[in-house]
Coordinates of C-alpha atoms in Angstrom, one line a residue:
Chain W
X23 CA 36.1 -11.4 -21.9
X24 CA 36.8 -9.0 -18.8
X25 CA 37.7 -6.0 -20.9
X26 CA 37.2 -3.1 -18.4
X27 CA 38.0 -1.1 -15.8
X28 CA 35.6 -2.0 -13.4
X29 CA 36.0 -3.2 -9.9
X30 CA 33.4 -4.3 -7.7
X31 CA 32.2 -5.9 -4.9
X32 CA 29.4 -7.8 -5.2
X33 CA 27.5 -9.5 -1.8
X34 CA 25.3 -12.3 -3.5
X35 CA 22.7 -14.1 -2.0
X36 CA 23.5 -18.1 -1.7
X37 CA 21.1 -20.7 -0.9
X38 CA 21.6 -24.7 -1.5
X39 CA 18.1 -24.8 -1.7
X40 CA 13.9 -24.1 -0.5
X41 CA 15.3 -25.8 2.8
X42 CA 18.6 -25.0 4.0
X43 CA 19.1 -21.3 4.8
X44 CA 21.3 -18.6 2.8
X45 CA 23.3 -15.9 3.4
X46 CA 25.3 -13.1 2.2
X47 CA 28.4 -14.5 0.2
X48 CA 31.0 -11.3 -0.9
X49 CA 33.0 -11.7 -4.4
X50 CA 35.4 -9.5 -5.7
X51 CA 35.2 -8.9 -9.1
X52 CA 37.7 -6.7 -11.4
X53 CA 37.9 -5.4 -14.6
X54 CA 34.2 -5.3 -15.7
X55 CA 32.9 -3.2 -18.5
X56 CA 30.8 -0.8 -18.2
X57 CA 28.6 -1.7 -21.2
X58 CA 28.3 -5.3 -20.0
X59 CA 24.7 -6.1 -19.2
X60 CA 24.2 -6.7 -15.4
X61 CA 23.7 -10.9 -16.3
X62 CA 26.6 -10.5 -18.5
X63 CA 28.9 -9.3 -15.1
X64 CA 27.3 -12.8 -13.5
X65 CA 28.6 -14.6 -16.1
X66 CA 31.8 -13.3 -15.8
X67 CA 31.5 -14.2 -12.0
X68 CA 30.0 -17.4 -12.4
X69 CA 33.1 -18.3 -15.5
X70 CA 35.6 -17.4 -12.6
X71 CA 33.7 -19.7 -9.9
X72 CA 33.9 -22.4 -12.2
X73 CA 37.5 -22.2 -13.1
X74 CA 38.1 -21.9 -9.5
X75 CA 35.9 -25.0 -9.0
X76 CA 33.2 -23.8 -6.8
X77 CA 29.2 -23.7 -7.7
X78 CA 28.0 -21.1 -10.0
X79 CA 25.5 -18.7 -8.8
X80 CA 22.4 -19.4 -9.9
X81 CA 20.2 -17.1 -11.5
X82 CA 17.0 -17.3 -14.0
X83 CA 17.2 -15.4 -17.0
X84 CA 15.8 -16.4 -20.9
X85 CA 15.4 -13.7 -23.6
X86 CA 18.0 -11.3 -22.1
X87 CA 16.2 -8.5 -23.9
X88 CA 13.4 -7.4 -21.5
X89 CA 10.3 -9.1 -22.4
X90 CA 10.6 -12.3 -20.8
X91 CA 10.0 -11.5 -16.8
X92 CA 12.4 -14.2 -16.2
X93 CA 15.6 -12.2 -14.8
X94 CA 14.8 -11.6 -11.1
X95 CA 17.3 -10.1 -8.8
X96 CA 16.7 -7.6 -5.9
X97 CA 19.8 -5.0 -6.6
X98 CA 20.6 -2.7 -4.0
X99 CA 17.2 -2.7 -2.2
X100 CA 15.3 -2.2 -5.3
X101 CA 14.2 -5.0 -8.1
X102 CA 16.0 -5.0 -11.4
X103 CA 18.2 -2.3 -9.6
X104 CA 18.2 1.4 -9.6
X105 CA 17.0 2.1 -13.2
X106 CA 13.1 2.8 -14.0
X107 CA 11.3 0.7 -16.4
X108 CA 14.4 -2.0 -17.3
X109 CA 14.5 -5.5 -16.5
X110 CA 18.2 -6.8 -14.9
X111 CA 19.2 -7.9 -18.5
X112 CA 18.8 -4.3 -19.4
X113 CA 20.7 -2.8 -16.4
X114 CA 24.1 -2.5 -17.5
X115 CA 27.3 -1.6 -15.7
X116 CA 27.4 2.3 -16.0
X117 CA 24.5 2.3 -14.1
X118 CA 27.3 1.3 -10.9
X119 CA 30.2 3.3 -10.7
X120 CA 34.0 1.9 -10.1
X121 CA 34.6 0.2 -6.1
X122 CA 30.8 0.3 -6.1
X123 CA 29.4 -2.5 -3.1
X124 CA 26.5 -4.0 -4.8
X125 CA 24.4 -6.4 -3.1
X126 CA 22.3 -9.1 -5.0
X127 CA 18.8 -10.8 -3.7
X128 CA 16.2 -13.1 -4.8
X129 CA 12.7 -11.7 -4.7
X130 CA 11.5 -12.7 -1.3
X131 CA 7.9 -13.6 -0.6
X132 CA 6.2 -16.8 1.3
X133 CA 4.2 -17.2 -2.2
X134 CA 8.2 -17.2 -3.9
X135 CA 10.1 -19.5 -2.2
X136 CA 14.3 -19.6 -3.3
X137 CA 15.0 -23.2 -5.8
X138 CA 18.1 -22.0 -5.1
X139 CA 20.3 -19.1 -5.0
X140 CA 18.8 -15.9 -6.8
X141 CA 16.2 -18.1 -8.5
X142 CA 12.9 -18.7 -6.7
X143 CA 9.7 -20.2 -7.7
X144 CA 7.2 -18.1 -9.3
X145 CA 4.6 -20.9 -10.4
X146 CA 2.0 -18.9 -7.9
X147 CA 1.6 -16.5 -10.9
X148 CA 1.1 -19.6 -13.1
X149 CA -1.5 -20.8 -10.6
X150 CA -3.5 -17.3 -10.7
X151 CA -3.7 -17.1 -14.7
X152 CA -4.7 -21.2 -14.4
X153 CA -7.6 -19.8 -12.1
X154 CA -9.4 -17.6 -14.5
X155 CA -7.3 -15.3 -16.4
X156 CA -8.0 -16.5 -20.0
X157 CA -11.3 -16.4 -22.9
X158 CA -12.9 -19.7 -22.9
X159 CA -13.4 -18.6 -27.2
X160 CA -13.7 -21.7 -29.4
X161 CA -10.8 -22.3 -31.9
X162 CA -10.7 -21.7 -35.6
X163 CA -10.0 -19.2 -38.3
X164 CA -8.8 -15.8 -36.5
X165 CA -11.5 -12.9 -36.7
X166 CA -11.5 -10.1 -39.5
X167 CA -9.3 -7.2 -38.0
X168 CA -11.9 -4.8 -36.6
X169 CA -15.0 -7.5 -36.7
X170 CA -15.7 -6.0 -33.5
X171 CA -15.2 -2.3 -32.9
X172 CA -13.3 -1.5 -29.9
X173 CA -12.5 2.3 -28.6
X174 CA -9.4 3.3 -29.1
X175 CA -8.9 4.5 -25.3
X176 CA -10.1 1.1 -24.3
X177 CA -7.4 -0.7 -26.5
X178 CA -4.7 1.3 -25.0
X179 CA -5.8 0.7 -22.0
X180 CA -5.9 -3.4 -22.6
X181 CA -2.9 -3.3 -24.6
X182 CA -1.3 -1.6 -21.7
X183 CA -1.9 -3.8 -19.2
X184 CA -1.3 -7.1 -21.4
X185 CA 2.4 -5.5 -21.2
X186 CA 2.8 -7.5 -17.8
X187 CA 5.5 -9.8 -18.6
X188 CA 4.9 -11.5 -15.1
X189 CA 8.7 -10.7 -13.9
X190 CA 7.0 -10.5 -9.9
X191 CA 9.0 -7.1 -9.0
X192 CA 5.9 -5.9 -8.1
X193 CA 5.5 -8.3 -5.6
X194 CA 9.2 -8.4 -4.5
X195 CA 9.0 -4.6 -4.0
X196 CA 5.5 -4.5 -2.1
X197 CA 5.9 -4.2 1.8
X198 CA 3.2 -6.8 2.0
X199 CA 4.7 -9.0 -0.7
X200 CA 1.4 -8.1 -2.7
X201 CA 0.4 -9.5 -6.1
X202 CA -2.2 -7.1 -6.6
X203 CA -0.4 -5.1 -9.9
X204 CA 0.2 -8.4 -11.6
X205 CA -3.2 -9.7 -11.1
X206 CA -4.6 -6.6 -12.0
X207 CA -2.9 -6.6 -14.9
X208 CA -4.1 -9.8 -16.3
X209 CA -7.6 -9.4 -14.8
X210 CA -7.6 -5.8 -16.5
X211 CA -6.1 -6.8 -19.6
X212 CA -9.4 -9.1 -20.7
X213 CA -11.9 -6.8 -18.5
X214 CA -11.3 -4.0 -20.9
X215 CA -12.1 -6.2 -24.4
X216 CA -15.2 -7.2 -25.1
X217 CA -13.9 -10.8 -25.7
X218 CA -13.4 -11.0 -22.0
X219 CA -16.8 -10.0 -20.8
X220 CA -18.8 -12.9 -20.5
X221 CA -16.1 -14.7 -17.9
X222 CA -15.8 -11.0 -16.4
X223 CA -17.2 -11.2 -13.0
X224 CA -16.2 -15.0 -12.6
X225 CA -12.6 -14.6 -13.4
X226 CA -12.3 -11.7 -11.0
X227 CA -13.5 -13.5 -8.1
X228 CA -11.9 -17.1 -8.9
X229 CA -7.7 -15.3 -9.3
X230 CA -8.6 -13.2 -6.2
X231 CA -9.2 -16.2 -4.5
X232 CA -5.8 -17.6 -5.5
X233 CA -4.4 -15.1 -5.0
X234 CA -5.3 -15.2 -1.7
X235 CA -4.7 -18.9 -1.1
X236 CA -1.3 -18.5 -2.4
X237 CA 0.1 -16.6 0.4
X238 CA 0.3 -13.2 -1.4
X239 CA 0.0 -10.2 1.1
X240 CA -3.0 -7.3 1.1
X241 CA -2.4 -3.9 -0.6
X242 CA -2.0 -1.0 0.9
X243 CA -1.4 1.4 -2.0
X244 CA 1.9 2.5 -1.7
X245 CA 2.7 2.9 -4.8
X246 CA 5.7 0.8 -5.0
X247 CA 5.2 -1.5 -7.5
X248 CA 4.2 1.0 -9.9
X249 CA 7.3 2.6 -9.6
X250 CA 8.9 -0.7 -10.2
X251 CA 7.4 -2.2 -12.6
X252 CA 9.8 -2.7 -15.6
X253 CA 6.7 -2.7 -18.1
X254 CA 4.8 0.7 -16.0
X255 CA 1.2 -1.2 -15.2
X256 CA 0.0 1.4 -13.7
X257 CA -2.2 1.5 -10.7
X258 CA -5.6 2.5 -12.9
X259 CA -5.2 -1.4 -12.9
X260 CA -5.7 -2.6 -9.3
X261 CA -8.6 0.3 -8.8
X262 CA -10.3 -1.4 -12.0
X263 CA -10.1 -5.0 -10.2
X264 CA -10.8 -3.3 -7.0
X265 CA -14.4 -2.2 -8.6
X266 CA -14.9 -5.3 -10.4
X267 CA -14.4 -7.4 -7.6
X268 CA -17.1 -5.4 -5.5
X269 CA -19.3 -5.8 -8.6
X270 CA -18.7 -9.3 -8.9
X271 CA -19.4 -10.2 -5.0
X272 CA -22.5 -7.6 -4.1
X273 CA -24.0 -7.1 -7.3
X274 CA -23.5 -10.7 -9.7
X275 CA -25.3 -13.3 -8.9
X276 CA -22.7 -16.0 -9.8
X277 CA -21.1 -17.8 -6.5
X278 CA -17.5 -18.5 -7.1
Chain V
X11 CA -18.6 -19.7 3.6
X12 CA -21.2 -17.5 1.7
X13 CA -20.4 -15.6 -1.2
X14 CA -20.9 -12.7 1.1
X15 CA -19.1 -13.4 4.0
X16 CA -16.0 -14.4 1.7
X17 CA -16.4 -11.4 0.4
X18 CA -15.6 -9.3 3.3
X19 CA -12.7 -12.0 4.6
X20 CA -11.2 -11.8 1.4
X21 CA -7.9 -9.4 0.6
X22 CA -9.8 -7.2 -1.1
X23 CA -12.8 -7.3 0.8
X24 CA -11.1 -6.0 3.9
X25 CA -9.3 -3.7 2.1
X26 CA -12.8 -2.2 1.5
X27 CA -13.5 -2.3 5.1
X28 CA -10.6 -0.2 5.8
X29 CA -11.4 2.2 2.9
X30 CA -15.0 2.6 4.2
X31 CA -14.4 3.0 7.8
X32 CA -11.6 5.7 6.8
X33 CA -13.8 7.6 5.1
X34 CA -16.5 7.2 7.7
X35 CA -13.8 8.4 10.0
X36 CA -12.9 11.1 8.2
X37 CA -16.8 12.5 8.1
X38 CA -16.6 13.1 11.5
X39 CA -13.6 14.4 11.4
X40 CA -15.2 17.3 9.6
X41 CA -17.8 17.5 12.2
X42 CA -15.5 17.2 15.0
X43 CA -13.2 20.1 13.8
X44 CA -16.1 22.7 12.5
X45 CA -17.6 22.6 16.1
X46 CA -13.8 23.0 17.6
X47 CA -13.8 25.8 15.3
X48 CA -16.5 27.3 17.3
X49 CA -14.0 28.1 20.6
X50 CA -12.4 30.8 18.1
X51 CA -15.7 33.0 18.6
X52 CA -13.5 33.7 21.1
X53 CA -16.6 34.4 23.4
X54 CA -15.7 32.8 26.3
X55 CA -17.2 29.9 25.1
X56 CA -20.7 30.5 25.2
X57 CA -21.4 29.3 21.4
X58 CA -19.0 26.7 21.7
X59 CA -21.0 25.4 24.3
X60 CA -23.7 25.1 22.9
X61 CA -22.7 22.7 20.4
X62 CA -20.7 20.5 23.0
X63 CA -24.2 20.2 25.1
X64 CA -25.9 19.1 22.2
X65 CA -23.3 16.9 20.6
X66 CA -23.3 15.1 24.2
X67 CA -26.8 15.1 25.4
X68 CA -28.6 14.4 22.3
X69 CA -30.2 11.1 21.5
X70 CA -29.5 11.1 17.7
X71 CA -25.9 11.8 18.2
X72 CA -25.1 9.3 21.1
X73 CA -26.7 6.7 18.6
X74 CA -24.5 7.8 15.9
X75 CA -21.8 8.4 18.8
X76 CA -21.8 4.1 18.8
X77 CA -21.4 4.0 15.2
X78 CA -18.5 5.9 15.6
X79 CA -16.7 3.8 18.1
X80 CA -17.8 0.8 16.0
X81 CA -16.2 2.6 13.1
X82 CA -12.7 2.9 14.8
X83 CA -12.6 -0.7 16.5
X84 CA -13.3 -1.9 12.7
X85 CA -11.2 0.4 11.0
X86 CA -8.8 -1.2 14.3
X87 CA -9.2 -5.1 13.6
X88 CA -8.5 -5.1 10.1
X89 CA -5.5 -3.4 10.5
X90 CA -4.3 -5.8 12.8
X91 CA -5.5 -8.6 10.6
X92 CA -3.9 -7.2 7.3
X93 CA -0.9 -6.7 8.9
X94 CA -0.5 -10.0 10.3
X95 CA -1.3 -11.4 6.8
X96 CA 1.4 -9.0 5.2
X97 CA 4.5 -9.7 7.3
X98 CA 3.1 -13.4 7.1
X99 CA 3.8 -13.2 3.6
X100 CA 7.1 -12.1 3.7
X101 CA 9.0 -14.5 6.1
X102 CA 13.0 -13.2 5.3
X103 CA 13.7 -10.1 4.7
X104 CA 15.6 -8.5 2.7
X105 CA 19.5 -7.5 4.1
X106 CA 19.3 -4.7 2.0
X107 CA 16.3 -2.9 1.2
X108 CA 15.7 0.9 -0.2
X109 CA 11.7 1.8 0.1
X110 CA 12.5 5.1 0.0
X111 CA 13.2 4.9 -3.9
X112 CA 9.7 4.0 -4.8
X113 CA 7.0 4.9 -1.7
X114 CA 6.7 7.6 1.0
X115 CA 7.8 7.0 4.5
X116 CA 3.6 7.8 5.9
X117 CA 2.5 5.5 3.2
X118 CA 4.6 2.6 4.5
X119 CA 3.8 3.4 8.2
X120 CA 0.3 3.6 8.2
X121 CA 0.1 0.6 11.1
X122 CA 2.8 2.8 13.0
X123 CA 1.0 6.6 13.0
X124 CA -2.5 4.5 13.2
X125 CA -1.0 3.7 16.7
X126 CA -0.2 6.8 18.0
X127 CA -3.0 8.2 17.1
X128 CA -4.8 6.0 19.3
X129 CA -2.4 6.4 21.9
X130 CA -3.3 10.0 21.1
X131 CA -7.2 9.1 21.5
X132 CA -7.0 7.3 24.7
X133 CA -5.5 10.2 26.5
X134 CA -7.9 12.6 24.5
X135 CA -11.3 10.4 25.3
X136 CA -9.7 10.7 29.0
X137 CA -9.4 14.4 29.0
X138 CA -12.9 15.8 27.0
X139 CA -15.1 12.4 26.3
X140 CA -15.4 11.0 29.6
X141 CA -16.1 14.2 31.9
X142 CA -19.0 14.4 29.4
X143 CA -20.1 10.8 29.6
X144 CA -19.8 11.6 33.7
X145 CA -22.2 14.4 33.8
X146 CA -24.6 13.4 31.1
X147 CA -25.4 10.2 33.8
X148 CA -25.1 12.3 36.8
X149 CA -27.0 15.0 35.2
X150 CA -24.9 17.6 36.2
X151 CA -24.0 20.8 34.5
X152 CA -20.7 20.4 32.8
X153 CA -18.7 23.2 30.7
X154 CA -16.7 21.7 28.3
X155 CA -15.3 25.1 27.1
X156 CA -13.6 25.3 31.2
X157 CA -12.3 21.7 30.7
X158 CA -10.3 23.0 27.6
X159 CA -8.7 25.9 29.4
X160 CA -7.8 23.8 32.4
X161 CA -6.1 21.2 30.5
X162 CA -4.6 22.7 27.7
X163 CA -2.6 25.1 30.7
X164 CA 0.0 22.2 30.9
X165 CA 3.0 22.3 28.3
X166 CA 3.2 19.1 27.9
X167 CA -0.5 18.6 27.3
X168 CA -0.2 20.3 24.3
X169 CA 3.2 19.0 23.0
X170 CA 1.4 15.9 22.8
X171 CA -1.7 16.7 21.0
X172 CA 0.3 18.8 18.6
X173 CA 2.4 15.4 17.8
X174 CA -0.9 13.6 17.7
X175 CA -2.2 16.3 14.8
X176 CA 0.6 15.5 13.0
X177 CA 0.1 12.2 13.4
X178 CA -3.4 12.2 12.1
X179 CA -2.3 14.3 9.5
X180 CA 0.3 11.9 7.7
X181 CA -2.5 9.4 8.3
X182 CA -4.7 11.4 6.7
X183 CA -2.5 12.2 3.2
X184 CA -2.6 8.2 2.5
X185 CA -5.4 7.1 4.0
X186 CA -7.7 10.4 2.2
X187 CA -6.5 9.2 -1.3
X188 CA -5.6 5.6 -0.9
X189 CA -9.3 4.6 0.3
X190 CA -10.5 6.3 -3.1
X191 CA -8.5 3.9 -4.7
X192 CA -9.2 1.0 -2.6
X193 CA -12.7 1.6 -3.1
X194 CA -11.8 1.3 -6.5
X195 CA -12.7 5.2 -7.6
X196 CA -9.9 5.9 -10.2
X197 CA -10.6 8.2 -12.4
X198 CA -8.5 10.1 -15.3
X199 CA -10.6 13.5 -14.4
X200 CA -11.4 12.8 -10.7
X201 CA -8.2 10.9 -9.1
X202 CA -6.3 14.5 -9.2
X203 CA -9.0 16.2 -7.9
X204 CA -9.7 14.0 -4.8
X205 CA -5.2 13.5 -4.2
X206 CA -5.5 17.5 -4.4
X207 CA -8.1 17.8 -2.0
X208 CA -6.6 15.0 -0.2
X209 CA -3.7 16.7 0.7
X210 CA -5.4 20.4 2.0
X211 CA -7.6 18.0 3.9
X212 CA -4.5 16.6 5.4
X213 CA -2.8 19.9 5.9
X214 CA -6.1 22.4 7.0
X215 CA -7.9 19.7 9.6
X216 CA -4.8 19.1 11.6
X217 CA -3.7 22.8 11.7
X218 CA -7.0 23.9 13.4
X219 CA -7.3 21.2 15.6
X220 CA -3.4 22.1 16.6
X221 CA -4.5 26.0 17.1
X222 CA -6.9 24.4 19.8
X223 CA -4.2 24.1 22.7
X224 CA -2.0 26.5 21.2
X225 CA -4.7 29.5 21.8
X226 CA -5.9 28.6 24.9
X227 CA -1.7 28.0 26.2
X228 CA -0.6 31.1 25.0
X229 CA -3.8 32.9 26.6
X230 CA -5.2 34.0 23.2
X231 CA -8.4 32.2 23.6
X232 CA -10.2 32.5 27.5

């Protein structure tokens, strides 16, 4: 399968598990083509560990086109490696160049703790969207398209911010280890709709307050995770929760 | 916990003490440099005076003077606190990181120019807050415009409150535009204008509190 002309060193992260601590392991690998995917070079890694009897590396991954959020490696000091807006599945090879050093890393955060390997837990995330970001709407025959009239800008804005895929880059890039884009995102994504506003104020206070509890770190707007975001949420988002939040606790009259 | 009290313990909630005592900082920052201005009457300090007799004898002001100090031990504690929290929440770190590709060197050092600056204040609160405190309970005359020219005659005096400028004024081009945002004021129109004036702000405050020493060293200002 190797079919190019490609050689590299790669210095991946290995971990037996959440206990036991990791290091640095370096593999050479030759012959890579430049239009393989960056997974698609682990596999070819992983295919030669095997033969050679060793462990695989382990790695998540899922739709291996970009909208799953699943891939999660810290290339090079940056998540999803040096390219803007692409997930890893959507780095490819060209993006190194030949006798390139390229070191691999699972996100690392308290709130992320490594299974094992380059794949660590994200179920904080799940925990945060369990805590309030949802519609309690009842079920039954979907709506007539434009029942109720939303502005345009305002759609945009929802739809833009529903593009979280919930990959955590933002929280792997953040100094502080911050979730504050991703819950943002989901708290802006339903703030914005008008479906979303009678659980407003509530949801804003009960996923900060998992957010917190989870272990997450405090923003302190640099920026980063904007730029790193494979999906661009922008900032506008953690501004709108900022001033929802300060609604919710000084001017609502709901305790959460 | 009350609903209100949780609110200010919370991430966000001390984020907006930090945002509020920044911009309550930077208020008297404005005052603070429009009276320095005055010394550039270049009237051997007469006017100058003036304001420094008032801003230290009267009543109002030393009120205000204890928000102020209650402002900076705030805007002081949090930071520690938030800081604590954020290297809590990232126990390992990374053997290879590369911030510079996505944030600017001030904005990730905020904790480390917040320092110096203080470093900066203790010596400055030595040299022109005190002797005032001193003679405003001894009730003796005191000329704050002589107390500049005797201390700003030493080199390295003025080395270090030029670095401590420039401290302030990195501190100053996040902390101006990132407690907007904190404070959750992000607008289309208005988030351009306030970065914009963020930045002079950054740029204009610390240049004319750095022409203070540098007049009175080179002799331009007696």
């Amino acid at each position: 399968m190797s079919t190019g002309n490609m050689n590299l060193t790669l210095q991946v992260w290995r971990q037996k598990n959440s206990k036991s601590a990791g290091k640095l392991v370096d593999y050479k690998l030759s012959e890579i083509s430049p239009d393989m995917s960056f997974l698609e070079m682990f596999d070819v890694l992983n295919e030669q560990l095997i033969t050679k009897g060793e462990e695989p590396v382990v790695f998540d991954h899922d739709c291996r086109e970009g909208i799953c959020g699943m891939c999660s490696m810290f290339i090079n000091g940056q998540p999803h490696g040096p390219k803007d807006l692409v997930t890893t599945c959507q780095l490819h090879m060209r993006s190194f160049k030949d006798g390139d050093t390229i070191v691999v890393e699972p996100w690392r955060a308290k709130a992320f703790p490594v299974i094992k390997d380059l794949a660590v837990d994200r179920s904080a995330f799940d925990r945060i969207i369990a805590s309030g970001g949802f519609v309690s709407v009842n079920t039954g025959n979907a709506q007539d398209a434009n029942a109720l009239p939303i502005p345009k800008l305002q759609a945009d804005a929802a739809f833009e911010a529903a593009a979280c895929i919930g990959c955590g880059a933002c929280v792997a890039t953040c100094k502080n280890a911050s979730a504050m884009l991703f819950v943002s995102a989901k708290v802006s994504q339903l703030a914005l709709l008008p479906q979303g506003q009678p659980e407003r104020y509530r949801r804003v206070q009960s996923m900060v307050a998992q957010m917190d509890e989870e272990g997450f770190g405090n923003c302190t707007n640099t920026g980063a995770c904007e730029a790193e975001c494979p999906k661009g949420i922008s900032l506008e988002n953690i501004a709108r929760m900022n001033r929802d939040y300060f609604t919710a606790k000084f001017a609502s009259e709901e305790e959460v | 916990m009350s609903s209100l009290s949780k609110a200010f313990t919370s991430s966000i909630g001390r984020k907006y003490v930090m945002g509020l005592t920044g911009l309550f900082l930077i208020t008297f920052l404005i005052l603070h440099v429009s009276i320095n201005a005055l010394i550039f009457a270049n009237d051997g300090g007469e006017t100058f005076n003036i304001a420094a007799n008032f801003m230290s004898h009267n009543i109002v002001v030393r009120i205000l003077e204890i928000g102020l100090f209650a402002g900076i031990i705030l805007h002081i504690i949090q930071a520690v606190m938030l800081t604590a929290q954020n290297n809590a929440a990232r126990p390992e770190k990374y053997a290879y990181n590369k911030p510079q590709a996505n944030s600017k060197w001030y904005s990730r050092s905020m904790g480390l120019l917040g320092t110096l600056i203080l470093m900066f204040l203790v010596l400055h609160l030595y040299h022109f807050w005190w002797p005032t405190k001193v003679a405003v309970f001894s009730h003796e005359e005191h000329n704050t415009f002589h107390g500049i020219v005797a201390i700003f005659q030493e080199l390295w005096v003025v080395v270090v409150y030029i670095l401590g400028v420039i401290s302030l004024g990195y501190h100053l081009l996040h902390g101006f535009q990132s407690s907007f945002q904190t404070m959750g004021w992000n607008h289309r129109k208005w988030t351009p204008v306030v970065r914009t004036i963020g930045i002079w702000f950054s740029i204009i405050v610390p240049i004319i509190f750095a022409l203070m020493p540098i007049s009175v060293y080179l002799g331009w200002i007696s």
